[in-house]
Amino acid sequence: MKSYLSLLWITALCLCVSGCSNYRELNQIGVIIGMGIDENKNSEEPYKVTYQIINPSGLSQGSSSGGQGLPVINYTVTAKTLVEALKKASVVIPREHITSHLSLIVVGEKLARNGLSLLFDALDRGKQARTSIPVFIARDGTAEKLLGVIEPFEVTPVKSILSTSQNNQKMYGIVSNVQGYEVISMLLSEGKDLSLPGININKPSQKAEEAGNLDNTSPSAMQVKGLAMFRKGKLVRWLDGDEARSVQLVTSEVKSTALVFPCSINENITVTATGIKSKIKTKIRRGQPFIHTDLNVMGEITETSCQKDLSNPKVLKELEKEVQNEIQKEITKTIHIAQKEKADIFGFGDSLSRTNPRYWRQHKQNWENLFSSAKISMNVNVSIVNTGMRTNPYEVN
């Protein structure tokens, strides 16, 4: 009995001691929330890395205790590798910096065009690293510049980038967030090329990186700017608007979007799609790959300037057919662009490797050429389930 009680006391004591052994105050550490990676002009130190660190004093400005400075501070270093950059950052960061709260990685466009290669090796190899971190491309600029914007709506630039991209995926569907482990998987894949969302500054100005940016009713801010198309790890082209959205439609990454189509001269109809499902099928015909995509779209009419009787089921069927044709044109155009660039960002090769593994093993080394000449077919089915609170538009005399 005595030995049992002694063991119980020792266990309790160990729990108390271990609970506080690694405890540190927030003002004793530098919490890294964002990382920007750019190409450095000096080839001996090819990487310029920017770390965005939380400033606890700046975050507390709105509280009664007051505060000093901005909510984040950026530190930039150059190095041969990313691990060296993290260690080297200690020469400018006055506190022990940690990456456990890293929420975002931004890669400069110039570096992306030269190739991502094994850029994310440290992310996957490190004991303290996480691969569930969204990755973005700084379009028409550098990651350092992008992370320096004083955001008017969110507390930090990192939060603004994440919120803007998530809101876009939910409401319009041009891009979707891609996690670090997905980037690594696509870089290693032989059947799917990488595509990443682009971010830039909507109104570049000198004040974008100053507190004065907040004294403007139309300040510089982050914006989603297209989809970066990669081939063999190198950025080769940007897709914008309907082209970028077409990729998300084929890969079922769109949660909701507004599809606008002409119904007559200077008149349009808007269908808000809320249910979108796609399925890719691959076959081999006469020794050549044949790719088929089924896309089902469910939506409702949310705006129209067309003088059509929407209470007539026949009219709705005609509209569904018109919407189907327009969607098919958009997606076909985007697929042809990808075939021209020999960049299978849709993952048709992955689908082929599952349905025809023997053919894939024999031809995977030549997939980019087979993909560029592959026959593509598509079936789009649109169902308009609602016309809104009224059937016909009001007439203006």
Coordinates of C-alpha atoms in Angstrom, one line a residue, residues 12-242:
A12 CA 1.6 13.6 -9.8
L13 CA 4.8 15.4 -9.2
C14 CA 6.1 14.5 -12.7
L15 CA 2.9 15.7 -14.3
C16 CA 3.2 19.1 -12.5
V17 CA 6.9 19.5 -13.4
S18 CA 6.5 18.4 -17.1
G19 CA 3.5 20.7 -17.6
C20 CA 5.7 23.8 -17.1
S21 CA 9.0 22.6 -18.3
N22 CA 8.8 24.3 -21.8
Y23 CA 6.6 27.2 -20.8
R24 CA 7.7 30.6 -22.3
E25 CA 6.1 34.0 -22.3
L26 CA 4.9 35.4 -25.6
N27 CA 7.3 38.4 -25.2
Q28 CA 10.2 35.9 -25.0
I29 CA 9.8 34.4 -28.5
G30 CA 9.3 35.4 -32.1
V31 CA 6.2 33.7 -33.6
I32 CA 6.6 33.3 -37.4
I33 CA 3.2 33.3 -39.1
G34 CA 4.3 33.9 -42.7
M35 CA 7.3 33.2 -45.0
G36 CA 8.1 34.7 -48.3
I37 CA 10.7 33.1 -50.7
D38 CA 12.2 35.1 -53.5
E39 CA 15.1 34.7 -55.9
N40 CA 18.2 36.6 -54.8
K41 CA 20.5 38.2 -57.4
N42 CA 23.6 36.8 -55.7
S43 CA 23.9 33.2 -57.0
E44 CA 26.1 32.2 -54.0
E45 CA 23.0 32.9 -51.8
P46 CA 20.1 32.2 -54.2
Y47 CA 17.3 32.6 -51.7
K48 CA 15.9 35.8 -50.2
V49 CA 13.6 34.8 -47.4
T50 CA 11.2 37.1 -45.5
Y51 CA 9.7 36.1 -42.2
Q52 CA 6.6 37.8 -40.9
I53 CA 6.6 37.8 -37.1
I54 CA 3.8 38.7 -34.6
N55 CA 4.4 41.9 -32.6
P56 CA 2.5 41.3 -29.4
S57 CA 2.8 45.0 -28.5
G58 CA 1.3 46.1 -31.8
L59 CA -1.6 43.6 -31.5
S60 CA -2.6 45.1 -28.1
Q61 CA -3.1 48.6 -29.4
G62 CA -6.8 48.3 -29.2
S63 CA -6.8 47.2 -25.6
S64 CA -6.7 49.4 -22.5
S65 CA -3.0 48.5 -21.9
G66 CA -2.0 50.2 -25.1
G67 CA 0.6 49.1 -27.5
Q68 CA 3.4 50.1 -29.7
G69 CA 4.1 49.6 -33.4
L70 CA 2.4 47.5 -36.1
P71 CA 0.9 44.1 -35.4
V72 CA 3.6 42.4 -37.5
I73 CA 7.3 42.9 -38.2
N74 CA 9.1 41.5 -41.3
Y75 CA 12.7 40.4 -41.3
T76 CA 14.5 39.5 -44.6
V77 CA 17.8 37.4 -44.9
T78 CA 19.6 35.8 -47.8
A79 CA 21.0 32.3 -47.7
K80 CA 22.0 29.2 -49.7
T81 CA 19.1 27.1 -48.3
L82 CA 15.9 27.6 -46.4
V83 CA 17.2 26.0 -43.3
E84 CA 20.2 28.2 -43.3
A85 CA 17.9 31.2 -43.8
L86 CA 15.9 30.2 -40.7
K87 CA 19.1 29.9 -38.6
K88 CA 20.7 33.0 -40.1
A89 CA 17.6 35.0 -39.2
S90 CA 18.9 35.0 -35.7
V91 CA 21.3 37.8 -36.6
V92 CA 18.4 40.2 -37.1
I93 CA 15.5 38.7 -35.0
P94 CA 16.1 39.6 -31.3
R95 CA 14.1 36.7 -29.9
E96 CA 14.1 32.9 -30.4
H97 CA 11.9 32.4 -33.4
I98 CA 9.6 29.5 -33.9
T99 CA 7.7 28.1 -37.0
S100 CA 5.1 26.1 -35.2
H101 CA 2.5 28.8 -36.1
L102 CA 3.6 29.2 -39.7
S103 CA 0.3 29.7 -41.7
L104 CA 1.4 30.8 -45.2
I105 CA 4.2 30.5 -47.7
V106 CA 4.5 32.9 -50.6
V107 CA 6.8 32.3 -53.5
G108 CA 8.0 35.1 -55.8
E109 CA 7.0 34.8 -59.5
K110 CA 10.6 35.0 -60.7
L111 CA 11.7 32.1 -58.5
A112 CA 8.6 30.1 -59.6
R113 CA 9.4 30.6 -63.3
N114 CA 12.9 29.3 -62.7
G115 CA 11.5 26.2 -61.0
L116 CA 10.4 25.1 -57.5
S117 CA 12.4 21.9 -57.8
L118 CA 13.3 20.7 -54.2
L119 CA 12.3 24.0 -52.6
F120 CA 10.0 22.4 -50.1
D121 CA 12.3 19.6 -49.1
A122 CA 12.9 21.2 -45.7
L123 CA 9.2 21.6 -45.2
D124 CA 8.7 17.8 -45.5
R125 CA 11.9 16.7 -43.8
G126 CA 12.2 18.8 -40.7
K127 CA 11.0 17.4 -37.3
Q128 CA 9.2 20.6 -36.4
A129 CA 7.9 21.3 -39.9
R130 CA 4.3 21.1 -41.0
T131 CA 3.2 20.4 -44.6
S132 CA -0.4 21.6 -44.1
I133 CA 0.5 25.2 -45.0
P134 CA -1.1 27.0 -48.0
V135 CA 1.3 28.0 -50.8
F136 CA 0.8 31.1 -53.0
I137 CA 2.6 32.8 -55.9
A138 CA 3.3 36.5 -55.7
R139 CA 2.2 37.6 -59.1
D140 CA 4.1 40.4 -60.9
G141 CA 6.2 40.9 -57.9
T142 CA 8.0 39.6 -54.9
A143 CA 6.9 37.8 -51.8
E144 CA 8.8 40.4 -49.7
K145 CA 6.8 43.2 -51.2
L146 CA 3.5 41.4 -50.8
L147 CA 4.1 40.6 -47.1
G148 CA 4.9 44.2 -46.5
V149 CA 1.5 45.6 -47.2
I150 CA -0.3 47.2 -44.3
E151 CA -3.7 45.6 -44.5
P152 CA -6.8 47.8 -44.0
F153 CA -9.3 45.0 -43.2
E154 CA -7.4 42.2 -41.5
V155 CA -4.9 42.4 -38.6
T156 CA -2.0 41.0 -40.7
P157 CA -1.1 40.5 -44.4
V158 CA -1.0 36.7 -43.8
K159 CA -4.5 36.7 -42.5
S160 CA -5.7 38.9 -45.4
I161 CA -4.2 36.5 -48.0
L162 CA -5.7 33.5 -46.4
S163 CA -9.2 35.1 -45.9
T164 CA -9.3 36.5 -49.4
S165 CA -8.4 33.2 -51.1
Q166 CA -10.9 31.2 -48.9
N167 CA -13.6 33.8 -49.6
N168 CA -13.0 33.5 -53.3
Q169 CA -13.1 29.7 -53.3
K170 CA -16.4 29.9 -51.4
M171 CA -18.1 32.7 -53.5
Y172 CA -16.6 32.7 -57.0
G173 CA -14.2 29.7 -57.5
I174 CA -11.2 31.1 -59.5
V175 CA -8.7 29.5 -57.2
S176 CA -8.5 27.1 -54.3
N177 CA -6.0 26.9 -51.5
V178 CA -3.2 24.3 -52.1
Q179 CA -1.4 22.9 -49.0
G180 CA 2.3 22.2 -48.9
Y181 CA 1.9 18.4 -49.0
E182 CA -0.2 18.7 -52.1
V183 CA 2.5 20.9 -53.8
I184 CA 5.1 18.2 -53.0
S185 CA 2.8 15.5 -54.3
M186 CA 2.2 17.3 -57.6
L187 CA 5.9 18.1 -58.0
L188 CA 6.6 14.3 -57.6
S189 CA 3.6 13.2 -59.7
E190 CA 4.0 11.9 -63.2
G191 CA 0.3 12.3 -64.0
K192 CA -0.6 15.8 -62.7
D193 CA 1.2 19.1 -63.0
L194 CA 1.2 21.8 -60.3
S195 CA -1.2 24.8 -60.3
L196 CA -1.1 27.4 -57.5
P197 CA -3.2 30.5 -56.7
G198 CA -1.8 33.9 -57.5
I199 CA -1.9 36.9 -55.1
N200 CA -0.9 40.5 -55.8
I201 CA -1.5 44.1 -54.6
N202 CA -4.5 45.6 -56.3
K203 CA -3.3 49.2 -56.1
P204 CA 0.5 49.3 -55.7
S205 CA 1.8 52.5 -54.1
Q206 CA 4.6 53.7 -51.8
K207 CA 2.1 54.0 -49.0
A208 CA 1.1 50.3 -49.2
E209 CA 3.8 49.5 -46.7
E210 CA 3.1 52.4 -44.4
A211 CA 0.5 53.1 -41.8
G212 CA -0.7 55.9 -44.0
N213 CA -2.3 53.2 -46.2
L214 CA -5.1 53.0 -43.6
D215 CA -5.9 56.7 -44.0
N216 CA -7.4 56.0 -47.4
T217 CA -11.0 55.0 -48.3
S218 CA -9.5 53.1 -51.3
P219 CA -6.2 51.7 -49.9
S220 CA -3.8 49.1 -51.4
A221 CA -5.0 45.6 -50.5
M222 CA -4.5 42.0 -51.4
Q223 CA -6.3 40.4 -54.3
V224 CA -6.6 37.0 -55.8
K225 CA -4.9 37.2 -59.2
G226 CA -5.3 34.1 -61.4
L227 CA -4.0 30.6 -61.4
A228 CA -0.3 29.7 -62.0
M229 CA 0.1 26.8 -64.4
F230 CA 3.3 24.8 -64.0
R231 CA 5.1 22.3 -66.2
K232 CA 7.8 20.1 -64.6
G233 CA 7.9 22.4 -61.6
K234 CA 8.3 25.7 -63.6
L235 CA 5.6 28.4 -63.9
V236 CA 4.8 28.6 -67.6
R237 CA 1.6 30.6 -67.8
W238 CA -1.2 32.4 -65.9
L239 CA -4.8 31.6 -66.3
D240 CA -7.3 34.3 -65.4
G241 CA -11.1 34.6 -65.0
D242 CA -13.1 31.9 -66.8

